[in-house]
Amino acid sequence: MPDAFPRKTWRLGNLRGMPLGLLASLVVLTAAAWALTLYQTFSMDMPMGIAVRGGMEGMEGMAGMAMAGIAANGWSVAGVAAFLAVWTVMMAAMMLPAAAPMIFMFAAAQARRGWQVAIPTWIFVAGYLLVWAAAGLLVYVLVQFGSEFATSFDPPQRSKWAPLALGATLGVAGLYQFTTLKHICLSRCRSPLAFVAQHWRDGRVGALGMGLRHGLYCFGCCWALFAILVAAGVMSLAWMLLLTLIVFVEKLMQRGRRFEAALGIALIALGIAVSLGVIEMPWTSG
């Protein structure tokens, strides 16, 4: 960490030393990512996800989840490339607002060292997004195997097992809120200054490594929440907006244990209700 960097708590208004152009470009990037995500959401005939619901004859559940038929067409290089492109843009839209404090802190640290700010900062952002792109590859594999598994059942069986699968996903996400790993990763995400102090590396390679490390902490914090998105339908706009808000609030609250616990209890309760068929999974695509 640069010696000249002051040890004080980060605030949204503390942007001294960071060029306004960098801030503006981050805002433009996030807005463009949301615009592309919304366009993709409303232009798709069917969602991509692991929501197994009846309704469309011959296209139920995972057999019908697709980005232009991605699951139905099976494994392909073109399919995974298209999926990763959409997934990465969506992750940029959802995660950049929550990652902004860390990005601003990194840029301010760069500026106080008298170094070039923009290029290393965008390398840091690229490393962060690379982690989420890699997560998209795992999601693609799960989507494909889920599709193949779902098509082995007839429609009545899929309708029977769907609530259990969705409820279990919600329950796991709720329970994860109380784990030590969740608290460790979330504490790293909530403390940009501490992260810079502990993990600072010079140069562009160092910026990439810091971005990758922060992305891993972020993934460790949020993977269970995004499992809900995959289960509900990756392009479910309501879940995208809700999870974006949840992640943003979680990371900005310095002492958010009550919020974490309340969210965990709510997810577990919703999971039980969905599993028992008391209510349907809200905002599920398909």
PDB file of C-alpha atoms in Angstrom:
ATOM      1  CA  MET A   1       0.000   0.000   0.000  1.00  0.00           C
ATOM      2  CA  PRO A   2       1.316   3.503  -0.747  1.00  0.00           C
ATOM      3  CA  ASP A   3       2.704   5.211   2.349  1.00  0.00           C
ATOM      4  CA  ALA A   4       1.074   8.508   1.434  1.00  0.00           C
ATOM      5  CA  PHE A   5      -2.389   7.010   1.366  1.00  0.00           C
ATOM      6  CA  PRO A   6      -4.304   8.203   4.443  1.00  0.00           C
ATOM      7  CA  ARG A   7      -5.687   5.636   6.837  1.00  0.00           C
ATOM      8  CA  LYS A   8      -9.261   6.745   7.097  1.00  0.00           C
ATOM      9  CA  THR A   9     -12.618   5.229   6.381  1.00  0.00           C
ATOM     10  CA  TRP A  10     -13.711   5.336   2.773  1.00  0.00           C
ATOM     11  CA  ARG A  11     -16.744   7.420   1.865  1.00  0.00           C
ATOM     12  CA  LEU A  12     -18.591   7.710  -1.445  1.00  0.00           C
ATOM     13  CA  GLY A  13     -17.712  11.398  -1.558  1.00  0.00           C
ATOM     14  CA  ASN A  14     -13.993  10.826  -0.984  1.00  0.00           C
ATOM     15  CA  LEU A  15     -12.905  10.751  -4.628  1.00  0.00           C
ATOM     16  CA  ARG A  16      -9.974  13.140  -4.474  1.00  0.00           C
ATOM     17  CA  GLY A  17      -7.088  12.015  -6.624  1.00  0.00           C
ATOM     18  CA  MET A  18      -9.286  10.066  -9.005  1.00  0.00           C
ATOM     19  CA  PRO A  19      -9.888  11.614 -12.440  1.00  0.00           C
ATOM     20  CA  LEU A  20     -13.518  12.425 -13.089  1.00  0.00           C
ATOM     21  CA  GLY A  21     -13.132  10.723 -16.455  1.00  0.00           C
ATOM     22  CA  LEU A  22     -12.553   7.406 -14.705  1.00  0.00           C
ATOM     23  CA  LEU A  23     -15.655   7.869 -12.581  1.00  0.00           C
ATOM     24  CA  ALA A  24     -17.702   8.873 -15.616  1.00  0.00           C
ATOM     25  CA  SER A  25     -16.465   5.925 -17.649  1.00  0.00           C
ATOM     26  CA  LEU A  26     -17.350   3.516 -14.832  1.00  0.00           C
ATOM     27  CA  VAL A  27     -20.866   4.958 -14.727  1.00  0.00           C
ATOM     28  CA  VAL A  28     -21.160   4.678 -18.514  1.00  0.00           C
ATOM     29  CA  LEU A  29     -19.881   1.082 -18.451  1.00  0.00           C
ATOM     30  CA  THR A  30     -22.406   0.080 -15.787  1.00  0.00           C
ATOM     31  CA  ALA A  31     -25.265   1.809 -17.602  1.00  0.00           C
ATOM     32  CA  ALA A  32     -24.287   0.190 -20.905  1.00  0.00           C
ATOM     33  CA  ALA A  33     -24.113  -3.232 -19.244  1.00  0.00           C
ATOM     34  CA  TRP A  34     -27.620  -2.759 -17.809  1.00  0.00           C
ATOM     35  CA  ALA A  35     -28.912  -1.568 -21.188  1.00  0.00           C
ATOM     36  CA  LEU A  36     -27.516  -4.648 -22.935  1.00  0.00           C
ATOM     37  CA  THR A  37     -28.817  -6.921 -20.173  1.00  0.00           C
ATOM     38  CA  LEU A  38     -32.312  -5.439 -20.381  1.00  0.00           C
ATOM     39  CA  TYR A  39     -32.262  -5.697 -24.166  1.00  0.00           C
ATOM     40  CA  GLN A  40     -31.254  -9.346 -23.968  1.00  0.00           C
ATOM     41  CA  THR A  41     -33.886 -10.031 -21.302  1.00  0.00           C
ATOM     42  CA  PHE A  42     -36.772  -8.580 -23.285  1.00  0.00           C
ATOM     43  CA  SER A  43     -35.613  -9.928 -26.651  1.00  0.00           C
ATOM     44  CA  MET A  44     -35.267 -13.548 -25.556  1.00  0.00           C
ATOM     45  CA  ASP A  45     -38.087 -15.960 -26.299  1.00  0.00           C
ATOM     46  CA  MET A  46     -37.149 -18.108 -23.309  1.00  0.00           C
ATOM     47  CA  PRO A  47     -35.012 -17.580 -20.218  1.00  0.00           C
ATOM     48  CA  MET A  48     -31.822 -19.426 -19.463  1.00  0.00           C
ATOM     49  CA  GLY A  49     -31.745 -20.976 -16.037  1.00  0.00           C
ATOM     50  CA  ILE A  50     -32.551 -24.098 -14.064  1.00  0.00           C
ATOM     51  CA  ALA A  51     -36.170 -23.326 -13.260  1.00  0.00           C
ATOM     52  CA  VAL A  52     -38.178 -26.480 -13.869  1.00  0.00           C
ATOM     53  CA  ARG A  53     -41.805 -25.614 -14.363  1.00  0.00           C
ATOM     54  CA  GLY A  54     -44.576 -27.009 -16.474  1.00  0.00           C
ATOM     55  CA  GLY A  55     -46.585 -24.997 -18.910  1.00  0.00           C
ATOM     56  CA  MET A  56     -45.054 -25.022 -22.377  1.00  0.00           C
ATOM     57  CA  GLU A  57     -45.715 -28.345 -24.007  1.00  0.00           C
ATOM     58  CA  GLY A  58     -42.477 -29.936 -25.096  1.00  0.00           C
ATOM     59  CA  MET A  59     -40.449 -27.039 -23.681  1.00  0.00           C
ATOM     60  CA  GLU A  60     -40.874 -27.409 -19.936  1.00  0.00           C
ATOM     61  CA  GLY A  61     -38.289 -26.379 -17.464  1.00  0.00           C
ATOM     62  CA  MET A  62     -34.641 -26.981 -18.134  1.00  0.00           C
ATOM     63  CA  ALA A  63     -35.370 -28.548 -21.509  1.00  0.00           C
ATOM     64  CA  GLY A  64     -36.648 -25.164 -22.598  1.00  0.00           C
ATOM     65  CA  MET A  65     -34.196 -22.885 -20.848  1.00  0.00           C
ATOM     66  CA  ALA A  66     -32.103 -21.190 -23.437  1.00  0.00           C
ATOM     67  CA  MET A  67     -30.473 -18.191 -24.791  1.00  0.00           C
ATOM     68  CA  ALA A  68     -31.641 -18.731 -28.365  1.00  0.00           C
ATOM     69  CA  GLY A  69     -31.941 -22.437 -27.598  1.00  0.00           C
ATOM     70  CA  ILE A  70     -28.619 -22.801 -25.810  1.00  0.00           C
ATOM     71  CA  ALA A  71     -29.583 -25.832 -23.732  1.00  0.00           C
ATOM     72  CA  ALA A  72     -31.642 -27.520 -26.407  1.00  0.00           C
ATOM     73  CA  ASN A  73     -28.734 -27.308 -28.873  1.00  0.00           C
ATOM     74  CA  GLY A  74     -26.387 -29.079 -26.496  1.00  0.00           C
ATOM     75  CA  TRP A  75     -22.683 -28.506 -25.967  1.00  0.00           C
ATOM     76  CA  SER A  76     -20.923 -26.214 -28.411  1.00  0.00           C
ATOM     77  CA  VAL A  77     -18.114 -23.685 -28.506  1.00  0.00           C
ATOM     78  CA  ALA A  78     -20.479 -21.105 -30.011  1.00  0.00           C
ATOM     79  CA  GLY A  79     -23.015 -21.821 -27.274  1.00  0.00           C
ATOM     80  CA  VAL A  80     -20.568 -21.359 -24.419  1.00  0.00           C
ATOM     81  CA  ALA A  81     -19.130 -18.212 -26.025  1.00  0.00           C
ATOM     82  CA  ALA A  82     -22.585 -16.675 -26.380  1.00  0.00           C
ATOM     83  CA  PHE A  83     -23.531 -17.647 -22.841  1.00  0.00           C
ATOM     84  CA  LEU A  84     -20.336 -16.228 -21.352  1.00  0.00           C
ATOM     85  CA  ALA A  85     -20.770 -12.971 -23.257  1.00  0.00           C
ATOM     86  CA  VAL A  86     -24.291 -12.454 -21.900  1.00  0.00           C
ATOM     87  CA  TRP A  87     -23.332 -13.665 -18.421  1.00  0.00           C
ATOM     88  CA  THR A  88     -20.294 -11.381 -18.146  1.00  0.00           C
ATOM     89  CA  VAL A  89     -22.246  -8.332 -19.272  1.00  0.00           C
ATOM     90  CA  MET A  90     -24.951  -9.182 -16.744  1.00  0.00           C
ATOM     91  CA  MET A  91     -22.371  -9.577 -13.963  1.00  0.00           C
ATOM     92  CA  ALA A  92     -20.857  -6.206 -14.872  1.00  0.00           C
ATOM     93  CA  ALA A  93     -24.310  -4.639 -14.593  1.00  0.00           C
ATOM     94  CA  MET A  94     -25.093  -6.271 -11.251  1.00  0.00           C
ATOM     95  CA  MET A  95     -21.709  -6.237  -9.515  1.00  0.00           C
ATOM     96  CA  LEU A  96     -19.949  -3.024 -10.584  1.00  0.00           C
ATOM     97  CA  PRO A  97     -22.153  -0.823  -8.340  1.00  0.00           C
ATOM     98  CA  ALA A  98     -21.185  -2.920  -5.309  1.00  0.00           C
ATOM     99  CA  ALA A  99     -17.526  -3.048  -6.406  1.00  0.00           C
ATOM    100  CA  ALA A 100     -17.352   0.736  -6.934  1.00  0.00           C
ATOM    101  CA  PRO A 101     -15.927   1.502  -3.451  1.00  0.00           C
ATOM    102  CA  MET A 102     -13.019  -0.876  -4.056  1.00  0.00           C
ATOM    103  CA  ILE A 103     -12.442   0.495  -7.560  1.00  0.00           C
ATOM    104  CA  PHE A 104     -12.443   4.066  -6.283  1.00  0.00           C
ATOM    105  CA  MET A 105     -10.052   3.165  -3.465  1.00  0.00           C
ATOM    106  CA  PHE A 106      -7.664   1.460  -5.863  1.00  0.00           C
ATOM    107  CA  ALA A 107      -7.710   4.454  -8.224  1.00  0.00           C
ATOM    108  CA  ALA A 108      -7.145   6.896  -5.343  1.00  0.00           C
ATOM    109  CA  ALA A 109      -4.190   4.835  -4.135  1.00  0.00           C
ATOM    110  CA  GLN A 110      -2.729   4.853  -7.633  1.00  0.00           C
ATOM    111  CA  ALA A 111      -3.156   8.619  -7.882  1.00  0.00           C
ATOM    112  CA  ARG A 112      -1.479   9.275  -4.523  1.00  0.00           C
ATOM    113  CA  ARG A 113       1.583   7.372  -5.680  1.00  0.00           C
ATOM    114  CA  GLY A 114       1.804   9.740  -8.619  1.00  0.00           C
ATOM    115  CA  TRP A 115       1.315   6.878 -11.064  1.00  0.00           C
ATOM    116  CA  GLN A 116      -0.924   6.603 -14.082  1.00  0.00           C
ATOM    117  CA  VAL A 117      -4.418   5.902 -12.798  1.00  0.00           C
ATOM    118  CA  ALA A 118      -6.704   4.857 -15.639  1.00  0.00           C
ATOM    119  CA  ILE A 119      -4.896   1.872 -17.180  1.00  0.00           C
ATOM    120  CA  PRO A 120      -4.039   0.010 -13.929  1.00  0.00           C
ATOM    121  CA  THR A 121      -7.541   0.683 -12.618  1.00  0.00           C
ATOM    122  CA  TRP A 122      -9.198  -0.824 -15.668  1.00  0.00           C
ATOM    123  CA  ILE A 123      -6.807  -3.763 -15.450  1.00  0.00           C
ATOM    124  CA  PHE A 124      -8.005  -4.188 -11.858  1.00  0.00           C
ATOM    125  CA  VAL A 125     -11.639  -4.093 -13.068  1.00  0.00           C
ATOM    126  CA  ALA A 126     -10.807  -6.606 -15.818  1.00  0.00           C
ATOM    127  CA  GLY A 127      -9.353  -9.000 -13.247  1.00  0.00           C
ATOM    128  CA  TYR A 128     -12.465  -8.627 -11.111  1.00  0.00           C
ATOM    129  CA  LEU A 129     -14.789  -9.370 -14.024  1.00  0.00           C
ATOM    130  CA  LEU A 130     -12.599 -12.271 -15.161  1.00  0.00           C
ATOM    131  CA  VAL A 131     -13.512 -14.118 -11.961  1.00  0.00           C
ATOM    132  CA  TRP A 132     -17.211 -13.694 -12.707  1.00  0.00           C
ATOM    133  CA  ALA A 133     -16.677 -14.760 -16.321  1.00  0.00           C
ATOM    134  CA  ALA A 134     -15.047 -17.949 -15.038  1.00  0.00           C
ATOM    135  CA  ALA A 135     -18.063 -18.448 -12.771  1.00  0.00           C
ATOM    136  CA  GLY A 136     -20.206 -18.185 -15.907  1.00  0.00           C
ATOM    137  CA  LEU A 137     -18.371 -21.155 -17.380  1.00  0.00           C
ATOM    138  CA  LEU A 138     -19.354 -23.197 -14.333  1.00  0.00           C
ATOM    139  CA  VAL A 139     -22.945 -21.993 -14.677  1.00  0.00           C
ATOM    140  CA  TYR A 140     -22.983 -23.049 -18.334  1.00  0.00           C
ATOM    141  CA  VAL A 141     -21.857 -26.564 -17.377  1.00  0.00           C
ATOM    142  CA  LEU A 142     -24.528 -26.774 -14.657  1.00  0.00           C
ATOM    143  CA  VAL A 143     -27.180 -25.532 -17.075  1.00  0.00           C
ATOM    144  CA  GLN A 144     -26.242 -28.176 -19.644  1.00  0.00           C
ATOM    145  CA  PHE A 145     -26.159 -31.056 -17.175  1.00  0.00           C
ATOM    146  CA  GLY A 146     -29.357 -29.777 -15.582  1.00  0.00           C
ATOM    147  CA  SER A 147     -31.067 -29.727 -18.962  1.00  0.00           C
ATOM    148  CA  GLU A 148     -29.988 -33.264 -19.750  1.00  0.00           C
ATOM    149  CA  PHE A 149     -31.102 -34.465 -16.315  1.00  0.00           C
ATOM    150  CA  ALA A 150     -34.485 -32.741 -16.559  1.00  0.00           C
ATOM    151  CA  THR A 151     -35.286 -34.256 -19.938  1.00  0.00           C
ATOM    152  CA  SER A 152     -34.912 -37.722 -18.425  1.00  0.00           C
ATOM    153  CA  PHE A 153     -38.170 -37.102 -16.523  1.00  0.00           C
ATOM    154  CA  ASP A 154     -41.623 -36.750 -17.959  1.00  0.00           C
ATOM    155  CA  PRO A 155     -43.499 -33.443 -17.413  1.00  0.00           C
ATOM    156  CA  PRO A 156     -45.446 -34.571 -14.300  1.00  0.00           C
ATOM    157  CA  GLN A 157     -42.211 -35.671 -12.619  1.00  0.00           C
ATOM    158  CA  ARG A 158     -40.514 -32.401 -13.499  1.00  0.00           C
ATOM    159  CA  SER A 159     -43.398 -30.474 -11.993  1.00  0.00           C
ATOM    160  CA  LYS A 160     -43.126 -32.589  -8.836  1.00  0.00           C
ATOM    161  CA  TRP A 161     -39.391 -32.141  -8.340  1.00  0.00           C
ATOM    162  CA  ALA A 162     -39.201 -28.479  -9.400  1.00  0.00           C
ATOM    163  CA  PRO A 163     -40.410 -26.996  -6.076  1.00  0.00           C
ATOM    164  CA  LEU A 164     -37.980 -29.192  -4.150  1.00  0.00           C
ATOM    165  CA  ALA A 165     -35.028 -28.119  -6.299  1.00  0.00           C
ATOM    166  CA  LEU A 166     -35.924 -24.439  -6.094  1.00  0.00           C
ATOM    167  CA  GLY A 167     -36.655 -24.627  -2.373  1.00  0.00           C
ATOM    168  CA  ALA A 168     -33.362 -26.400  -1.702  1.00  0.00           C
ATOM    169  CA  THR A 169     -31.474 -23.684  -3.596  1.00  0.00           C
ATOM    170  CA  LEU A 170     -33.139 -20.986  -1.503  1.00  0.00           C
ATOM    171  CA  GLY A 171     -32.438 -22.923   1.686  1.00  0.00           C
ATOM    172  CA  VAL A 172     -28.742 -23.345   0.866  1.00  0.00           C
ATOM    173  CA  ALA A 173     -28.461 -19.628   0.086  1.00  0.00           C
ATOM    174  CA  GLY A 174     -30.128 -18.821   3.396  1.00  0.00           C
ATOM    175  CA  LEU A 175     -27.914 -21.131   5.422  1.00  0.00           C
ATOM    176  CA  TYR A 176     -24.791 -19.777   3.729  1.00  0.00           C
ATOM    177  CA  GLN A 177     -25.583 -16.367   5.204  1.00  0.00           C
ATOM    178  CA  PHE A 178     -24.578 -17.761   8.620  1.00  0.00           C
ATOM    179  CA  THR A 179     -21.298 -19.422   7.602  1.00  0.00           C
ATOM    180  CA  THR A 180     -17.805 -18.267   8.557  1.00  0.00           C
ATOM    181  CA  LEU A 181     -16.720 -18.174   4.905  1.00  0.00           C
ATOM    182  CA  LYS A 182     -19.536 -15.769   4.089  1.00  0.00           C
ATOM    183  CA  HIS A 183     -18.541 -13.450   6.936  1.00  0.00           C
ATOM    184  CA  ILE A 184     -14.842 -13.549   6.009  1.00  0.00           C
ATOM    185  CA  CYS A 185     -15.436 -12.777   2.341  1.00  0.00           C
ATOM    186  CA  LEU A 186     -17.994 -10.097   3.124  1.00  0.00           C
ATOM    187  CA  SER A 187     -15.675  -8.396   5.605  1.00  0.00           C
ATOM    188  CA  ARG A 188     -13.003  -8.170   2.871  1.00  0.00           C
ATOM    189  CA  CYS A 189     -15.525  -6.668   0.461  1.00  0.00           C
ATOM    190  CA  ARG A 190     -16.676  -4.122   3.035  1.00  0.00           C
ATOM    191  CA  SER A 191     -13.169  -2.830   3.760  1.00  0.00           C
ATOM    192  CA  PRO A 192     -11.552  -1.410   0.602  1.00  0.00           C
ATOM    193  CA  LEU A 193      -8.877   0.408   2.618  1.00  0.00           C
ATOM    194  CA  ALA A 194      -7.902  -2.762   4.469  1.00  0.00           C
ATOM    195  CA  PHE A 195      -7.826  -4.708   1.210  1.00  0.00           C
ATOM    196  CA  VAL A 196      -5.493  -2.165  -0.403  1.00  0.00           C
ATOM    197  CA  ALA A 197      -3.272  -2.139   2.704  1.00  0.00           C
ATOM    198  CA  GLN A 198      -2.962  -5.924   2.825  1.00  0.00           C
ATOM    199  CA  HIS A 199      -2.872  -6.872  -0.850  1.00  0.00           C
ATOM    200  CA  TRP A 200      -1.279  -3.955  -2.691  1.00  0.00           C
ATOM    201  CA  ARG A 201       0.900  -4.943  -5.656  1.00  0.00           C
ATOM    202  CA  ASP A 202       2.702  -2.549  -7.954  1.00  0.00           C
ATOM    203  CA  GLY A 203       2.370  -2.405 -11.714  1.00  0.00           C
ATOM    204  CA  ARG A 204      -0.155  -3.739 -14.183  1.00  0.00           C
ATOM    205  CA  VAL A 205       0.400  -7.369 -13.294  1.00  0.00           C
ATOM    206  CA  GLY A 206      -0.119  -6.410  -9.673  1.00  0.00           C
ATOM    207  CA  ALA A 207      -3.351  -4.606 -10.575  1.00  0.00           C
ATOM    208  CA  LEU A 208      -4.616  -7.703 -12.372  1.00  0.00           C
ATOM    209  CA  GLY A 209      -3.731  -9.901  -9.402  1.00  0.00           C
ATOM    210  CA  MET A 210      -5.506  -7.553  -7.003  1.00  0.00           C
ATOM    211  CA  GLY A 211      -8.583  -7.555  -9.224  1.00  0.00           C
ATOM    212  CA  LEU A 212      -8.592 -11.350  -9.334  1.00  0.00           C
ATOM    213  CA  ARG A 213      -8.204 -11.580  -5.561  1.00  0.00           C
ATOM    214  CA  HIS A 214     -10.993  -9.108  -4.885  1.00  0.00           C
ATOM    215  CA  GLY A 215     -13.185 -10.926  -7.413  1.00  0.00           C
ATOM    216  CA  LEU A 216     -12.622 -14.184  -5.542  1.00  0.00           C
ATOM    217  CA  TYR A 217     -13.634 -12.582  -2.251  1.00  0.00           C
ATOM    218  CA  CYS A 218     -16.719 -11.181  -3.967  1.00  0.00           C
ATOM    219  CA  PHE A 219     -17.558 -14.566  -5.469  1.00  0.00           C
ATOM    220  CA  GLY A 220     -17.142 -16.218  -2.072  1.00  0.00           C
ATOM    221  CA  CYS A 221     -19.547 -13.657  -0.659  1.00  0.00           C
ATOM    222  CA  CYS A 222     -22.233 -13.854  -3.348  1.00  0.00           C
ATOM    223  CA  TRP A 223     -22.182 -17.254  -5.078  1.00  0.00           C
ATOM    224  CA  ALA A 224     -25.114 -18.659  -3.087  1.00  0.00           C
ATOM    225  CA  LEU A 225     -27.294 -15.650  -3.921  1.00  0.00           C
ATOM    226  CA  PHE A 226     -26.531 -16.046  -7.604  1.00  0.00           C
ATOM    227  CA  ALA A 227     -27.403 -19.733  -7.389  1.00  0.00           C
ATOM    228  CA  ILE A 228     -30.961 -18.487  -6.815  1.00  0.00           C
ATOM    229  CA  LEU A 229     -30.733 -16.501 -10.044  1.00  0.00           C
ATOM    230  CA  VAL A 230     -29.591 -19.585 -11.935  1.00  0.00           C
ATOM    231  CA  ALA A 231     -32.415 -21.634 -10.436  1.00  0.00           C
ATOM    232  CA  ALA A 232     -35.074 -19.004 -11.060  1.00  0.00           C
ATOM    233  CA  GLY A 233     -33.918 -18.218 -14.586  1.00  0.00           C
ATOM    234  CA  VAL A 234     -30.708 -16.360 -15.355  1.00  0.00           C
ATOM    235  CA  MET A 235     -32.560 -13.609 -17.200  1.00  0.00           C
ATOM    236  CA  SER A 236     -35.236 -13.089 -14.547  1.00  0.00           C
ATOM    237  CA  LEU A 237     -35.291  -9.287 -14.363  1.00  0.00           C
ATOM    238  CA  ALA A 238     -37.003  -9.151 -10.967  1.00  0.00           C
ATOM    239  CA  TRP A 239     -34.396 -11.417  -9.363  1.00  0.00           C
ATOM    240  CA  MET A 240     -31.574  -9.500 -11.063  1.00  0.00           C
ATOM    241  CA  LEU A 241     -32.770  -6.211  -9.615  1.00  0.00           C
ATOM    242  CA  LEU A 242     -33.433  -7.671  -6.162  1.00  0.00           C
ATOM    243  CA  LEU A 243     -30.054  -9.397  -5.935  1.00  0.00           C
ATOM    244  CA  THR A 244     -28.248  -6.292  -7.184  1.00  0.00           C
ATOM    245  CA  LEU A 245     -29.855  -4.317  -4.366  1.00  0.00           C
ATOM    246  CA  ILE A 246     -29.122  -7.014  -1.765  1.00  0.00           C
ATOM    247  CA  VAL A 247     -25.454  -7.287  -2.739  1.00  0.00           C
ATOM    248  CA  PHE A 248     -25.080  -3.498  -2.779  1.00  0.00           C
ATOM    249  CA  VAL A 249     -26.651  -3.069   0.663  1.00  0.00           C
ATOM    250  CA  GLU A 250     -24.696  -5.978   2.162  1.00  0.00           C
ATOM    251  CA  LYS A 251     -21.356  -4.566   1.041  1.00  0.00           C
ATOM    252  CA  LEU A 252     -22.022  -0.991   2.095  1.00  0.00           C
ATOM    253  CA  MET A 253     -23.200  -1.841   5.610  1.00  0.00           C
ATOM    254  CA  GLN A 254     -20.142  -1.833   7.862  1.00  0.00           C
ATOM    255  CA  ARG A 255     -22.019  -3.678  10.597  1.00  0.00           C
ATOM    256  CA  GLY A 256     -24.637  -5.628   8.752  1.00  0.00           C
ATOM    257  CA  ARG A 257     -24.922  -8.849  10.746  1.00  0.00           C
ATOM    258  CA  ARG A 258     -28.603  -8.213  11.458  1.00  0.00           C
ATOM    259  CA  PHE A 259     -29.295  -7.682   7.777  1.00  0.00           C
ATOM    260  CA  GLU A 260     -27.347 -10.835   6.876  1.00  0.00           C
ATOM    261  CA  ALA A 261     -29.253 -12.858   9.464  1.00  0.00           C
ATOM    262  CA  ALA A 262     -32.635 -11.452   8.449  1.00  0.00           C
ATOM    263  CA  LEU A 263     -31.891 -12.212   4.804  1.00  0.00           C
ATOM    264  CA  GLY A 264     -30.803 -15.744   5.675  1.00  0.00           C
ATOM    265  CA  ILE A 265     -33.968 -16.418   7.675  1.00  0.00           C
ATOM    266  CA  ALA A 266     -36.146 -14.983   4.891  1.00  0.00           C
ATOM    267  CA  LEU A 267     -34.462 -17.181   2.254  1.00  0.00           C
ATOM    268  CA  ILE A 268     -34.797 -20.306   4.405  1.00  0.00           C
ATOM    269  CA  ALA A 269     -38.471 -19.572   5.080  1.00  0.00           C
ATOM    270  CA  LEU A 270     -39.132 -18.961   1.392  1.00  0.00           C
ATOM    271  CA  GLY A 271     -37.295 -22.169   0.520  1.00  0.00           C
ATOM    272  CA  ILE A 272     -39.427 -24.208   2.918  1.00  0.00           C
ATOM    273  CA  ALA A 273     -42.622 -22.650   1.593  1.00  0.00           C
ATOM    274  CA  VAL A 274     -41.648 -23.311  -2.025  1.00  0.00           C
ATOM    275  CA  SER A 275     -40.552 -26.904  -1.268  1.00  0.00           C
ATOM    276  CA  LEU A 276     -43.848 -27.688   0.450  1.00  0.00           C
ATOM    277  CA  GLY A 277     -45.836 -26.152  -2.367  1.00  0.00           C
ATOM    278  CA  VAL A 278     -47.344 -23.514  -0.094  1.00  0.00           C
ATOM    279  CA  ILE A 279     -46.343 -20.854  -2.623  1.00  0.00           C
ATOM    280  CA  GLU A 280     -44.743 -20.887  -6.036  1.00  0.00           C
ATOM    281  CA  MET A 281     -41.250 -19.567  -6.515  1.00  0.00           C
ATOM    282  CA  PRO A 282     -41.766 -15.824  -7.075  1.00  0.00           C
ATOM    283  CA  TRP A 283     -40.631 -14.210 -10.333  1.00  0.00           C
ATOM    284  CA  THR A 284     -39.593 -17.510 -11.853  1.00  0.00           C
ATOM    285  CA  SER A 285     -39.000 -17.444 -15.574  1.00  0.00           C
ATOM    286  CA  GLY A 286     -40.643 -20.033 -17.697  1.00  0.00           C
TER     287      GLY A 286
END
